CSV table of C-alpha atoms and ligand atoms in Angstrom, one decimal:
chain,number,residue,atom,x,y,z
A,1,VAL,CA,158.5,114.1,112.5
A,2,PRO,CA,160.1,110.6,112.7
A,3,ARG,CA,160.1,109.3,109.1
A,4,GLU,CA,158.9,105.8,109.2
A,5,LYS,CA,158.9,103.4,106.4
A,6,GLU,CA,157.4,101.9,109.2
A,7,ILE,CA,155.5,99.1,110.6
A,8,TYR,CA,153.1,101.0,112.9
A,9,ASP,CA,153.1,98.9,116.0
A,10,THR,CA,149.5,98.0,116.8
A,11,ARG,CA,148.3,98.9,120.2
A,12,CYS,CA,145.0,99.2,122.1
A,13,HIS,CA,143.7,102.7,122.7
A,14,ASP,CA,142.5,101.6,126.1
A,15,THR,CA,145.6,99.9,127.4
A,16,GLY,CA,146.3,101.0,131.0
A,17,SER,CA,143.1,103.0,131.2
A,18,GLU,CA,140.2,102.3,133.5
A,19,SER,CA,138.6,100.3,130.7
A,20,CYS,CA,141.5,97.7,130.8
A,21,PRO,CA,141.7,94.8,130.9
A,22,CYS,CA,138.4,94.1,129.1
A,23,PHE,CA,136.7,90.9,128.1
A,24,LEU,CA,138.9,90.6,125.0
A,25,ALA,CA,141.4,89.3,127.6
A,26,ASP,CA,138.8,86.6,128.7
A,27,ALA,CA,138.3,85.7,125.0
A,28,GLY,CA,142.1,85.3,124.4
A,29,GLN,CA,142.0,88.3,122.0
A,30,CYS,CA,143.6,91.0,124.0
A,31,ILE,CA,145.1,93.5,121.6
A,32,ALA,CA,147.9,94.6,123.9
A,33,CYS,CA,149.1,91.4,125.6
A,34,PRO,CA,150.6,88.5,123.6
A,35,VAL,CA,150.5,86.2,126.6
A,36,LEU,CA,146.7,86.8,127.0
A,37,ARG,CA,146.5,85.8,123.3
A,38,GLY,CA,148.1,82.5,124.1
A,39,GLU,CA,151.7,83.3,123.1
A,40,GLN,CA,154.6,82.0,125.2
A,41,ASP,CA,156.3,85.3,126.1
A,42,CYS,CA,155.8,89.0,126.0
A,43,ASP,CA,158.7,90.0,123.8
A,44,ALA,CA,156.3,91.5,121.3
A,45,CYS,CA,154.8,93.8,123.9
A,46,ALA,CA,155.8,97.5,123.4
A,47,TRP,CA,153.7,98.7,126.3
A,48,GLY,CA,155.6,100.5,129.0
A,49,GLY,CA,152.8,101.0,131.5
A,50,VAL,CA,151.0,98.7,134.0
A,51,CYS,CA,151.2,95.1,132.9
A,52,VAL,CA,147.9,94.0,131.4
A,53,TYR,CA,148.6,90.4,132.2
A,54,ASP,CA,149.3,91.2,135.8
A,55,SER,CA,146.2,93.3,136.1
A,56,TYR,CA,144.1,90.5,134.6
A,57,SER,CA,145.7,87.8,136.7
A,58,ARG,CA,144.9,89.8,139.8
A,59,GLY,CA,141.3,89.9,138.7
A,60,ASP,CA,141.1,93.7,138.2
A,61,GLN,CA,137.7,94.7,137.1
A,62,ALA,CA,137.6,96.9,134.1
A,63,HIS,CA,135.2,99.8,134.1
A,64,THR,CA,132.8,99.6,131.2
A,65,ARG,CA,131.6,102.8,129.7
A,66,ARG,CA,127.9,103.2,130.4
A,67,TYR,CA,125.3,105.3,128.7
A,68,ILE,CA,124.2,108.3,130.7
A,69,ARG,CA,121.5,110.8,130.0
A,70,ALA,CA,122.7,113.9,128.2
A,71,PRO,CA,120.1,116.7,128.1
A,72,ILE,CA,120.4,118.8,124.8
A,73,LYS,CA,121.1,122.4,125.4
A,74,SER,CA,120.7,123.7,121.8
A,75,GLU,CA,120.1,122.4,118.3
A,76,LYS,CA,120.4,123.9,114.9
A,77,SER,CA,119.6,122.2,111.6
A,78,THR,CA,119.8,123.0,108.0
A,79,ALA,CA,117.4,122.0,105.2
A,80,ALA,CA,120.1,119.7,103.9
A,81,GLY,CA,119.9,117.5,107.1
A,82,LEU,CA,123.0,118.9,108.8
A,83,HIS,CA,122.5,119.1,112.6
A,84,CYS,CA,124.6,120.9,115.1
A,85,VAL,CA,123.7,119.7,118.6
A,86,THR,CA,125.2,120.8,122.0
A,87,VAL,CA,124.7,118.3,124.9
A,88,HIS,CA,125.6,118.3,128.5
A,89,THR,CA,128.5,116.0,129.2
A,90,PRO,CA,130.4,115.4,132.5
A,91,ARG,CA,133.2,117.9,133.2
A,92,HIS,CA,135.7,115.1,133.9
A,93,TRP,CA,135.3,113.9,130.3
A,94,SER,CA,136.4,117.2,128.8
A,95,ALA,CA,140.2,116.7,128.7
A,96,GLU,CA,139.6,113.4,126.8
A,97,LEU,CA,137.0,114.9,124.5
A,98,ARG,CA,139.5,117.6,123.4
A,99,GLN,CA,142.0,115.0,122.2
A,100,PRO,CA,142.3,114.4,118.4
A,101,GLY,CA,140.1,111.5,117.4
A,102,SER,CA,137.8,111.6,120.4
A,103,PHE,CA,134.2,110.6,120.0
A,104,LEU,CA,131.0,109.7,121.8
A,105,MET,CA,128.5,106.9,121.2
A,106,VAL,CA,125.1,108.5,121.0
A,107,LYS,CA,121.6,107.0,121.0
A,108,PRO,CA,118.0,108.0,121.5
A,109,PRO,CA,116.9,107.8,125.1
A,110,GLY,CA,115.7,104.3,126.2
A,111,SER,CA,116.7,102.6,122.9
A,112,GLU,CA,118.8,99.5,122.6
A,113,GLU,CA,122.6,99.9,122.2
A,114,THR,CA,122.2,98.7,118.6
A,115,TRP,CA,120.8,102.2,117.9
A,116,ALA,CA,124.0,103.9,118.9
A,117,CYS,CA,126.1,105.9,116.5
A,118,PRO,CA,129.7,107.1,116.9
A,119,MET,CA,129.9,110.9,116.7
A,120,ALA,CA,133.1,112.9,116.6
A,121,VAL,CA,133.3,115.7,119.2
A,122,PHE,CA,133.4,119.0,117.3
A,123,SER,CA,134.0,121.2,120.3
A,124,VAL,CA,133.9,121.3,124.1
A,125,ALA,CA,132.8,124.5,125.9
A,126,SER,CA,135.4,126.2,128.2
A,127,SER,CA,133.2,125.2,131.2
A,128,GLY,CA,134.0,121.6,130.2
A,129,GLU,CA,130.3,120.6,130.6
A,130,LEU,CA,129.0,121.1,127.0
A,131,SER,CA,130.0,119.2,123.9
A,132,THR,CA,129.0,120.0,120.4
A,133,ILE,CA,128.4,117.3,117.7
A,134,VAL,CA,127.7,118.0,114.0
A,135,TYR,CA,126.2,115.2,112.0
A,136,ARG,CA,124.4,114.6,108.8
A,137,GLU,CA,121.0,112.8,108.8
A,138,ARG,CA,121.4,109.8,106.5
A,139,GLY,CA,119.8,106.6,107.6
A,140,PRO,CA,117.5,105.3,110.4
A,141,LYS,CA,119.9,105.8,113.2
A,142,THR,CA,120.6,109.5,112.5
A,143,GLN,CA,116.9,110.1,111.7
A,144,GLN,CA,116.0,108.8,115.1
A,145,LEU,CA,118.5,111.0,116.8
A,146,ALA,CA,117.0,114.0,114.9
A,147,ARG,CA,113.6,113.1,116.3
A,148,HIS,CA,114.8,113.2,119.9
A,149,LEU,CA,116.0,116.7,120.5
A,150,LYS,CA,115.4,117.0,124.2
A,151,THR,CA,117.7,114.3,125.6
A,152,TRP,CA,120.2,111.8,124.2
A,153,GLU,CA,122.1,109.0,125.9
A,154,VAL,CA,125.8,109.2,125.5
A,155,ALA,CA,128.8,106.9,126.4
A,156,GLY,CA,132.4,107.8,126.2
A,157,PRO,CA,134.9,109.2,125.8
A,158,TYR,CA,136.2,106.9,123.1
A,159,ARG,CA,139.7,107.4,121.6
A,160,SER,CA,139.8,105.5,118.3
A,161,GLY,CA,138.5,108.1,115.9
A,162,LEU,CA,141.8,108.4,114.0
A,163,LEU,CA,143.8,105.7,112.4
A,164,GLY,CA,147.5,106.3,113.0
A,165,VAL,CA,146.8,108.9,115.7
A,166,ARG,CA,150.3,108.5,117.4
A,167,ARG,CA,151.9,109.9,114.2
A,168,LEU,CA,149.8,113.1,114.7
A,169,ASN,CA,150.7,113.3,118.4
A,170,ARG,CA,154.4,112.9,117.7
A,171,ALA,CA,154.6,115.4,114.9
A,172,VAL,CA,156.6,118.4,116.1
A,173,ASP,CA,157.9,121.5,114.2
A,174,CYS,CA,156.8,120.1,110.8
A,175,ASP,CA,154.5,120.7,107.9
A,176,ALA,CA,151.1,118.9,107.7
A,177,LEU,CA,148.7,118.6,104.8
A,178,ILE,CA,145.0,118.0,105.7
A,179,LEU,CA,142.4,116.9,103.1
A,180,THR,CA,138.9,116.9,104.5
A,181,SER,CA,135.5,116.5,103.0
A,182,GLY,CA,131.9,116.5,104.3
A,183,THR,CA,131.4,115.9,108.0
A,184,GLY,CA,135.1,114.7,108.3
A,185,GLN,CA,135.7,118.4,109.0
A,186,SER,CA,134.2,117.9,112.5
A,187,LEU,CA,137.5,116.3,113.5
A,188,LEU,CA,139.5,119.3,112.5
A,189,PRO,CA,139.4,121.6,115.6
A,190,ASN,CA,140.9,119.1,118.0
A,191,ILE,CA,143.5,118.1,115.4
A,192,LEU,CA,144.5,121.6,114.7
A,193,ARG,CA,144.9,122.4,118.3
A,194,ARG,CA,147.4,119.6,118.7
A,195,LEU,CA,149.3,120.6,115.6
A,196,ASN,CA,149.4,124.2,116.9
A,197,ASP,CA,150.7,123.1,120.3
A,198,ASN,CA,153.4,121.1,118.5
A,199,ASN,CA,154.4,124.1,116.4
A,200,CYS,CA,153.4,122.6,113.1
A,201,SER,CA,152.4,124.5,109.9
A,202,VAL,CA,149.3,123.3,108.3
A,203,GLN,CA,147.8,123.4,104.8
A,204,ILE,CA,144.1,122.5,104.7
A,205,ALA,CA,142.1,121.6,101.6
A,206,LEU,CA,138.5,121.6,102.6
A,207,ASP,CA,135.8,120.1,100.4
A,208,PRO,CA,132.5,121.3,102.0
A,209,GLY,CA,130.6,118.3,100.7
A,210,MET,CA,127.1,117.9,99.2
A,211,ASP,CA,125.4,121.0,100.6
A,212,GLY,CA,128.5,123.2,100.5
A,213,ALA,CA,128.5,123.7,104.3
A,214,ALA,CA,132.1,124.6,105.4
A,215,TYR,CA,130.8,124.8,109.0
A,216,VAL,CA,134.1,124.2,110.6
A,217,VAL,CA,135.7,127.4,109.3
A,218,GLN,CA,134.2,129.7,112.0
A,219,ALA,CA,135.3,127.3,114.8
A,220,LEU,CA,138.9,126.9,113.8
A,221,PRO,CA,141.5,128.2,116.2
A,222,GLU,CA,144.2,130.5,114.7
A,223,PHE,CA,146.9,128.4,113.1
A,224,ALA,CA,150.1,128.8,111.0
A,225,GLY,CA,149.3,127.9,107.4
A,226,SER,CA,146.5,128.1,104.9
A,227,LEU,CA,143.0,127.0,104.3
A,228,SER,CA,141.4,126.7,100.8
A,229,LEU,CA,137.9,125.7,100.0
A,230,ILE,CA,138.0,123.3,97.1
A,231,ARG,CA,136.0,120.6,95.4
A,232,LEU,CA,137.9,117.4,95.4
A,233,ASP,CA,137.7,115.5,92.1
A,234,ALA,CA,134.4,117.1,91.1
A,235,GLU,CA,132.7,120.3,90.0
A,236,ILE,CA,130.7,122.6,92.3
A,237,ALA,CA,129.9,126.3,91.8
A,238,GLY,CA,132.0,128.7,93.8
A,239,CYS,CA,134.8,126.3,94.6
A,240,ARG,CA,138.0,125.5,92.8
A,241,GLN,CA,138.2,121.9,91.5
A,242,GLU,CA,141.3,120.0,92.4
A,243,SER,CA,142.4,116.4,92.3
A,244,THR,CA,143.4,114.6,95.4
A,245,ALA,CA,146.5,113.3,93.8
A,246,GLY,CA,147.4,116.8,92.5
A,247,ILE,CA,147.1,118.3,96.0
A,248,ILE,CA,149.3,115.6,97.5
A,249,SER,CA,152.0,115.7,94.9
A,250,SER,CA,152.2,119.5,95.0
A,251,SER,CA,152.8,119.4,98.8
A,252,SER,CA,156.0,118.2,100.4
A,253,ALA,CA,154.5,117.9,103.9
A,254,PRO,CA,155.7,114.8,105.6
A,255,LEU,CA,152.4,114.3,107.5
A,256,VAL,CA,149.2,113.8,105.5
A,257,ILE,CA,145.9,113.7,107.2
A,258,SER,CA,142.6,112.6,105.4
A,259,LEU,CA,139.3,113.3,107.1
A,260,GLY,CA,136.3,112.1,105.2
A,261,SER,CA,134.9,109.0,103.6
A,262,ASP,CA,136.7,105.8,102.8
A,263,HIS,CA,136.6,106.9,99.2
A,264,LEU,CA,138.7,109.9,100.1
A,265,HIS,CA,141.1,107.6,102.0
A,266,ILE,CA,141.5,105.2,99.1
A,267,LYS,CA,142.4,108.1,96.8
A,268,VAL,CA,144.8,109.5,99.3
A,269,GLY,CA,146.4,106.1,100.0
A,270,ALA,CA,146.9,105.5,96.3
A,271,ALA,CA,148.7,108.9,95.9
A,272,LEU,CA,151.0,108.7,98.9
A,273,GLN,CA,154.6,107.6,98.8
A,274,ARG,CA,155.6,105.3,101.6
A,275,ASP,CA,157.9,107.8,103.2
A,276,ARG,CA,155.1,110.1,104.1
A,277,LEU,CA,153.2,109.5,107.3
A,278,TRP,CA,149.4,109.1,106.9
A,279,VAL,CA,146.6,109.6,109.5
A,280,ALA,CA,143.0,109.1,108.5
A,281,SER,CA,139.6,109.3,110.1
A,282,ASN,CA,138.4,105.9,111.3
A,283,ASN,CA,135.1,105.1,109.5
A,284,ARG,CA,134.6,101.6,110.7
A,285,ILE,CA,131.0,100.7,111.4
A,286,MET,CA,130.7,100.6,115.2
A,287,VAL,CA,127.9,99.3,117.3
A,288,CYS,CA,129.3,98.5,120.8
A,289,ALA,CA,132.7,100.4,120.5
A,290,ALA,CA,133.9,98.0,123.2
A,291,GLY,CA,135.3,95.1,121.2
A,292,TRP,CA,132.5,92.5,121.5
A,293,CYS,CA,130.1,92.9,118.5
A,294,GLY,CA,132.6,92.5,115.7
A,295,ALA,CA,131.0,95.2,113.5
A,296,CYS,CA,134.2,97.1,113.2
A,297,THR,CA,136.5,94.2,112.3
A,298,VAL,CA,139.5,95.1,110.2
A,299,ILE,CA,141.2,92.3,108.2
A,300,ARG,CA,144.8,93.0,107.7
A,301,ARG,CA,147.1,92.0,104.8
A,302,ASP,CA,148.4,89.0,106.8
A,303,GLY,CA,144.8,87.7,107.4
A,304,SER,CA,144.7,88.6,111.1
A,305,GLU,CA,141.7,90.4,112.5
A,306,LEU,CA,141.5,93.4,114.8
A,307,ARG,CA,138.7,95.3,116.4
A,308,GLY,CA,138.8,98.7,114.7
A,309,CYS,CA,137.0,100.3,117.7
A,310,ARG,CA,139.9,99.5,120.1
A,311,ALA,CA,143.0,98.9,118.1
A,312,ASP,CA,145.3,101.8,117.3
A,313,ILE,CA,146.3,100.9,113.8
A,314,ALA,CA,147.7,102.7,110.8
A,315,PRO,CA,145.5,103.6,107.8
A,316,GLU,CA,147.6,101.5,105.4
A,317,ASP,CA,146.7,98.5,107.6
A,318,VAL,CA,143.0,99.1,106.7
A,319,PHE,CA,143.3,100.3,103.1
A,320,TRP,CA,145.7,97.7,101.7
A,321,SER,CA,143.5,95.9,99.2
A,322,GLY,CA,143.3,97.4,95.7
A,323,ASP,CA,139.9,95.7,95.2
A,324,TRP,CA,138.3,97.2,98.3
A,325,LYS,CA,136.1,100.1,97.5
A,326,GLY,CA,135.3,101.2,101.0
A,327,GLU,CA,132.2,101.0,103.1
A,328,ARG,CA,129.2,103.3,102.5
A,329,ASP,CA,128.0,105.0,105.7
A,330,SER,CA,124.2,105.0,105.7
A,331,ARG,CA,123.5,104.9,109.4
B,401,LIG,S1,132.2,98.2,117.4
B,401,LIG,FE1,131.7,96.3,118.4
B,401,LIG,S2,133.6,95.3,118.3
B,401,LIG,FE2,134.1,97.2,117.6
């Protein structure tokens, strides 16, 4: 693992993809290109692929992700409001959907885009045509999804489900510590596959959450390392109780990954030394996931703003304020 006391250089998840350049370029707010942001030169650009400014100047039309109908193949739910839904998705999405941090925007059929929710992809069938999503029913959006169990509409694949994802992708032959709670565990299978491919050893501390559902356990690929079921910072029958800070200080893994609520991230961030690399689930509220609505805006320490649905930023760029207590997800 490259140790970085690092300034994680901010990029756009979509640079060079078929979704680039987008209308953030029209608005003078392109995440990738300093010139399109009104700066004089492109010295600050670390992108080594097709020049975004050149594509924009030539009038290249970006492909916008559109919602498509996704018939539901199967659905299981628990009394505690946990739903496991398998939907038909296009085969050519499957490689993207197996990447760490991939997600879909999901909404009930025929509804406005404001009803859409980002949903992490839990697994993709070997045929490449079925994707499984696990979510908890909380607020009106997820309640509406639970009432429409024949067909959903989905758009994607989106890539910004993890803050600091390049640290994860670059980690080779190293130890990683993963703390996960609640439905944050849905991100685990794709992450674990990447760490396996890169010959990493992994220690997982899994807090099953309110209803004690450690649903990810049966879906995990074989991996080098250990998994313990615990209750982070609280009591629950049948689980060991451990403190987030205690788990972090007893591990020397250079890569620490937190998958859960902002409250978990804030505790992890407070316990981490700066020479350890941190990756976290991206819990920004997203509505369009395309950079135009502003719901996901991240304000950085220097006052600059970024769209959290498109910008590839580090967790410490989000969780920098000691006063900030995190957003509560009640979608
Ligand atoms: S979710 Fe709309 S700008 Fe990011």
